[in-house]
Short mmCIF file of C-alpha atoms in Angstrom, two decimals:
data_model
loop_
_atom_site.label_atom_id
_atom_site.label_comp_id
_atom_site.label_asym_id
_atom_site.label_seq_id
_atom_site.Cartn_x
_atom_site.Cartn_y
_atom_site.Cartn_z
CA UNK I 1 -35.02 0.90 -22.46
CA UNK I 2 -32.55 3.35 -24.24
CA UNK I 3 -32.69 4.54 -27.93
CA UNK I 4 -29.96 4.15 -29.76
CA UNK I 5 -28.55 7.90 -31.27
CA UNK I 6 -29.65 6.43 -34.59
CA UNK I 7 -33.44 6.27 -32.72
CA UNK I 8 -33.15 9.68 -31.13
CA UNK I 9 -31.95 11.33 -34.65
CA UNK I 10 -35.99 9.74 -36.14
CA UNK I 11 -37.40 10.71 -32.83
CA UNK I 12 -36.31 14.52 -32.84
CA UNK I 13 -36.58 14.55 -36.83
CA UNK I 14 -40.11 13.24 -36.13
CA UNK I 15 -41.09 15.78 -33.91
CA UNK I 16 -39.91 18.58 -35.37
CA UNK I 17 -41.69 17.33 -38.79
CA UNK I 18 -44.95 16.87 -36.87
CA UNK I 19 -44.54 20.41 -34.84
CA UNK I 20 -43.95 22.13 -38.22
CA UNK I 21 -47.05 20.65 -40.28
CA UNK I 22 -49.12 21.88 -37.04
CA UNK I 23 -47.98 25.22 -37.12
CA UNK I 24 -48.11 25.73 -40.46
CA UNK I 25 -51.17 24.33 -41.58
CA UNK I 26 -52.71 26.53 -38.02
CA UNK I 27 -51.37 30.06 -39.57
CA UNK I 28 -49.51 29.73 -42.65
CA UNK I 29 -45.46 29.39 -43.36
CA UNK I 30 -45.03 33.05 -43.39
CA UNK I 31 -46.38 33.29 -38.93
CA UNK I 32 -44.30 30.56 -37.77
CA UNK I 33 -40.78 31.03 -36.87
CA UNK I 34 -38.17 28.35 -35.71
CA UNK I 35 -38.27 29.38 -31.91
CA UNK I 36 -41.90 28.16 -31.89
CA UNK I 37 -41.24 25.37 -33.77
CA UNK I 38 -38.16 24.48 -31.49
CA UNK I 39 -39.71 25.42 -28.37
CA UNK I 40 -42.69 23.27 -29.43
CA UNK I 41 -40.80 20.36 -30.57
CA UNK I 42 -38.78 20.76 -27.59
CA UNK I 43 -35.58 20.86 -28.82
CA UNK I 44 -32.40 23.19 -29.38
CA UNK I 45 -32.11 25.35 -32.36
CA UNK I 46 -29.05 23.07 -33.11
CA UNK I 47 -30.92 19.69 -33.62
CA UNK I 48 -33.30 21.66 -36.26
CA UNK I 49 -29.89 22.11 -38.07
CA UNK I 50 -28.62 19.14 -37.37
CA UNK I 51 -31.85 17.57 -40.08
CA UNK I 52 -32.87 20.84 -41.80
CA UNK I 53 -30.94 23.85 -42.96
CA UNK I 54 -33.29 25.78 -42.26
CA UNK I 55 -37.63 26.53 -41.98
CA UNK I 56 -37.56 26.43 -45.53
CA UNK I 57 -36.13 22.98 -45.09
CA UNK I 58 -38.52 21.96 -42.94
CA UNK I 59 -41.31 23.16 -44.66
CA UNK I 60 -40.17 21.16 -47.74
CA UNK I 61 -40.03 17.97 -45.45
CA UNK I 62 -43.75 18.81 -44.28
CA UNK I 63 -44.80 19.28 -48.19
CA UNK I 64 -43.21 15.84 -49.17
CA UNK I 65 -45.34 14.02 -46.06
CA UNK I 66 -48.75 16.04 -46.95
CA UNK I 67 -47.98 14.73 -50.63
CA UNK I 68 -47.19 11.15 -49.94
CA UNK I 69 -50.41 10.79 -47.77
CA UNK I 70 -52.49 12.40 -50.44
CA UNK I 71 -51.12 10.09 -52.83
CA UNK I 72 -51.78 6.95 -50.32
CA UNK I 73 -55.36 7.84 -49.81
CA UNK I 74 -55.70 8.21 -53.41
CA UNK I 75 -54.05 4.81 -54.63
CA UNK I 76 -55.76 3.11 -52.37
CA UNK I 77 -59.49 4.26 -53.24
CA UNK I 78 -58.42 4.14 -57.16
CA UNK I 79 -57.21 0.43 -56.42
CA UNK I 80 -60.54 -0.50 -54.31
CA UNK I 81 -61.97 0.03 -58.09
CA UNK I 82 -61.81 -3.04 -59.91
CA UNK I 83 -62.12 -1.51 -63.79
CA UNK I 84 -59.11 1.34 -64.70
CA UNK I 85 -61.81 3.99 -66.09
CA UNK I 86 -63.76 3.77 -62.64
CA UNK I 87 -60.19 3.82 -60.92
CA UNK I 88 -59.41 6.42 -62.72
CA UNK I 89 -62.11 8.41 -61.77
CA UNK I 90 -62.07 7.00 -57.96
CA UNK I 91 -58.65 8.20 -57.60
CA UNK I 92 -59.45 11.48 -59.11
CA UNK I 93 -62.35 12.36 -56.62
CA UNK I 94 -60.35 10.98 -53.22
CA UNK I 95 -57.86 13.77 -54.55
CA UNK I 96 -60.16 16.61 -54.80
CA UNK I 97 -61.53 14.94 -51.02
CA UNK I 98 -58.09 14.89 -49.57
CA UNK I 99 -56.88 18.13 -50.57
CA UNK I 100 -60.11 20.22 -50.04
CA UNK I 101 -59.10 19.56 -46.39
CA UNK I 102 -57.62 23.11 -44.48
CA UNK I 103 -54.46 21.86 -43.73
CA UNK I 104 -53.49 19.98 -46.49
CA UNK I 105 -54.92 23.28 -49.04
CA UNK I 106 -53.20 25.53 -46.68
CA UNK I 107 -49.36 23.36 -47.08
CA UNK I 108 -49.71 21.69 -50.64
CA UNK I 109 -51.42 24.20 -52.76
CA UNK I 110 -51.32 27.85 -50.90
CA UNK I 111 -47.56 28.04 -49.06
CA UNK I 112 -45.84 24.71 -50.97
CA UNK I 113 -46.00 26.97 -54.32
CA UNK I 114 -44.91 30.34 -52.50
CA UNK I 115 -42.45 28.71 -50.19
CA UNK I 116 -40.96 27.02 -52.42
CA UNK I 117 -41.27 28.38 -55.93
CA UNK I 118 -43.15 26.84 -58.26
CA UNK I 119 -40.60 24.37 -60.10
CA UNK I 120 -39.54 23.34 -56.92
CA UNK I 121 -43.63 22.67 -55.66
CA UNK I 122 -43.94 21.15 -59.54
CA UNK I 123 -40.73 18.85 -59.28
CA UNK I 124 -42.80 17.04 -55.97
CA UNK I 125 -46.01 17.08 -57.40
CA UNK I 126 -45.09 15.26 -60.43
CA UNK I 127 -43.37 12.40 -57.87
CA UNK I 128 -46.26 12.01 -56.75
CA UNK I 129 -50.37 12.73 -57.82
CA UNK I 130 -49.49 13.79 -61.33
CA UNK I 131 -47.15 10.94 -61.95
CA UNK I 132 -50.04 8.72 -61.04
CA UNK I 133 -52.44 10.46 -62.74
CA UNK I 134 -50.65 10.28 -66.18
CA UNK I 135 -50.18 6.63 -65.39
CA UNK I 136 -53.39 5.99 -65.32
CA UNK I 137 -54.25 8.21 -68.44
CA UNK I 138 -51.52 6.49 -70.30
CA UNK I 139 -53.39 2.91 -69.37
CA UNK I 140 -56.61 4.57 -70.74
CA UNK I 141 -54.84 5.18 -73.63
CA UNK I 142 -53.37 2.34 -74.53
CA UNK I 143 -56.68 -0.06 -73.86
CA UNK I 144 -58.75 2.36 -75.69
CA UNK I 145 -60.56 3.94 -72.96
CA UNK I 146 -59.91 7.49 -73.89
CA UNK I 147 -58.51 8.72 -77.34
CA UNK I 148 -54.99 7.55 -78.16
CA UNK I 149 -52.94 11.25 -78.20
CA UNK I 150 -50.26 12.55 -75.86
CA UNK I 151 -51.06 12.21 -72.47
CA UNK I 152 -48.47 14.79 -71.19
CA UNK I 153 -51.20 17.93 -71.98
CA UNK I 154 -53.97 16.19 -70.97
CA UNK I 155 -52.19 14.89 -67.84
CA UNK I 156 -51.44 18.79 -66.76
CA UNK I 157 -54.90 20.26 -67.66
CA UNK I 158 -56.66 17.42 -65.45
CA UNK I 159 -54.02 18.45 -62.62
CA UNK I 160 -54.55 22.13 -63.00
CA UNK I 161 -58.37 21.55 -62.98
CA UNK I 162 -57.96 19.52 -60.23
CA UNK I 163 -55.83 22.37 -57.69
CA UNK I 164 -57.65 24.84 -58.96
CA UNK I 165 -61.21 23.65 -57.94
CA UNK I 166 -59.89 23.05 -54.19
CA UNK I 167 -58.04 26.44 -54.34
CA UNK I 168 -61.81 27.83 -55.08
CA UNK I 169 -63.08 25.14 -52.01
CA UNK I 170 -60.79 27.14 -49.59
CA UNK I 171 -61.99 30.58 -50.41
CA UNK I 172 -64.40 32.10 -47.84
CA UNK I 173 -67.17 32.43 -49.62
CA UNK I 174 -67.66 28.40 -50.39
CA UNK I 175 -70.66 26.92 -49.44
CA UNK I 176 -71.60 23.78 -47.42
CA UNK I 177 -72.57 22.11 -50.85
CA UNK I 178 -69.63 23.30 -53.02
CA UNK I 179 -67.77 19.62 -52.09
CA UNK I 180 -70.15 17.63 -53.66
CA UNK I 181 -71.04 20.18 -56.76
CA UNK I 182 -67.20 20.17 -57.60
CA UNK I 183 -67.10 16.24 -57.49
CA UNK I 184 -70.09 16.18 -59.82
CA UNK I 185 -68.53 18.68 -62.06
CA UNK I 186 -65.06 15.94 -61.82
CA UNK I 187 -66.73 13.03 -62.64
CA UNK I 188 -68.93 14.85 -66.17
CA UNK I 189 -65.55 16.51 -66.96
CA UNK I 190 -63.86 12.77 -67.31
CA UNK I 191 -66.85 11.44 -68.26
CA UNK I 192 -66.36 13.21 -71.32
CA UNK I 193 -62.54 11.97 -72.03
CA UNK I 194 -64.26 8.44 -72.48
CA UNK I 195 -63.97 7.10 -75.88
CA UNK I 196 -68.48 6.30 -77.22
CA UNK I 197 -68.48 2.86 -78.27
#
């Protein structure tokens, strides 16, 4: 059976996509260049320029995947949770979980900021885990849950918290145990956002 052009356009976008988030989660954007990934993916130079304008390009395209599966794996342990507080706080853990693997630390939260630039790397995070994560705050809010003031701050600082404790999972010096002490630390840190009836 033949592909159609429109079929061979997904299939070589596809591959060069997949080839990319390989390399670059193996040794970092910066040791990668587009011969490898061409010459893995194996096609011309002129197909990666037919869908990207360039590794930069691609790299942005291997970001927005890495993000959108984060996000999946997220919503769907937050919405295995039955109650929004314990949703919340679901959701919040599968992140730190997702993103303390290599790959996704080494694309999302080492080279996606540096590659990019950081309102560029912002601009996709907030489409994604920190526009759910305010949307669930903002729920909190509004039933009670947690104190009734602008989510916005509170939104970023959980965020921040967030990439910064599986930044400090990816340094060489973290321990076997570090996973589950960093969870722990999570769930006391939200723990006390919860309005004391």
């Amino acid at each position: 059976m033949t592909r159609t052009r429109a079929e061979q356009r997904e299939a070589t976008r596809r591959a060069l996509v997949a080839v990319g988030r390989r390399l670059f989660a193996a040794r970092g954007y910066a040791a990668v260049g587009l011969a490898e990934i061409v010459r893995e993916a194996g096609v011309t130079k002129g197909a990666l320029y037919h869908h990207f304008d360039g590794k930069a390009a691609l790299f942005r395209a291997v970001l927005e995947e890495v993000q959108q599966e984060v996000a999946a794996r997220v919503a769907a342990e937050a919405d295995a949770e039955g109650d929004p507080w314990d949703q919340l706080k679901a959701g919040c853990a599968a992140f730190v979980r997702a993103a303390a693997a290599p790959d996704v630390q080494r694309i999302m939260l080492i080279d996606g900021p540096a590659v990019l630039g950081w309102n560029e790397w912002r601009a996709i995070d907030e489409a994604t885990s920190a526009r759910h994560l305010g949307e669930a705050l903002t729920a909190l809010a509004e039933a009670g849950t947690i104190p009734p003031r602008p989510v916005a701050p509170l939104t970023r600082l959980l965020s921040g918290a967030m990439n910064e404790a599986v930044l400090w999972l990816a340094q060489p010096q973290a321990r076997p145990g570090d996973l589950d002490d960093t969870l722990a630390a999570l769930s006391r840190l939200l723990d006390g956002l919860k309005v004391r009836t």
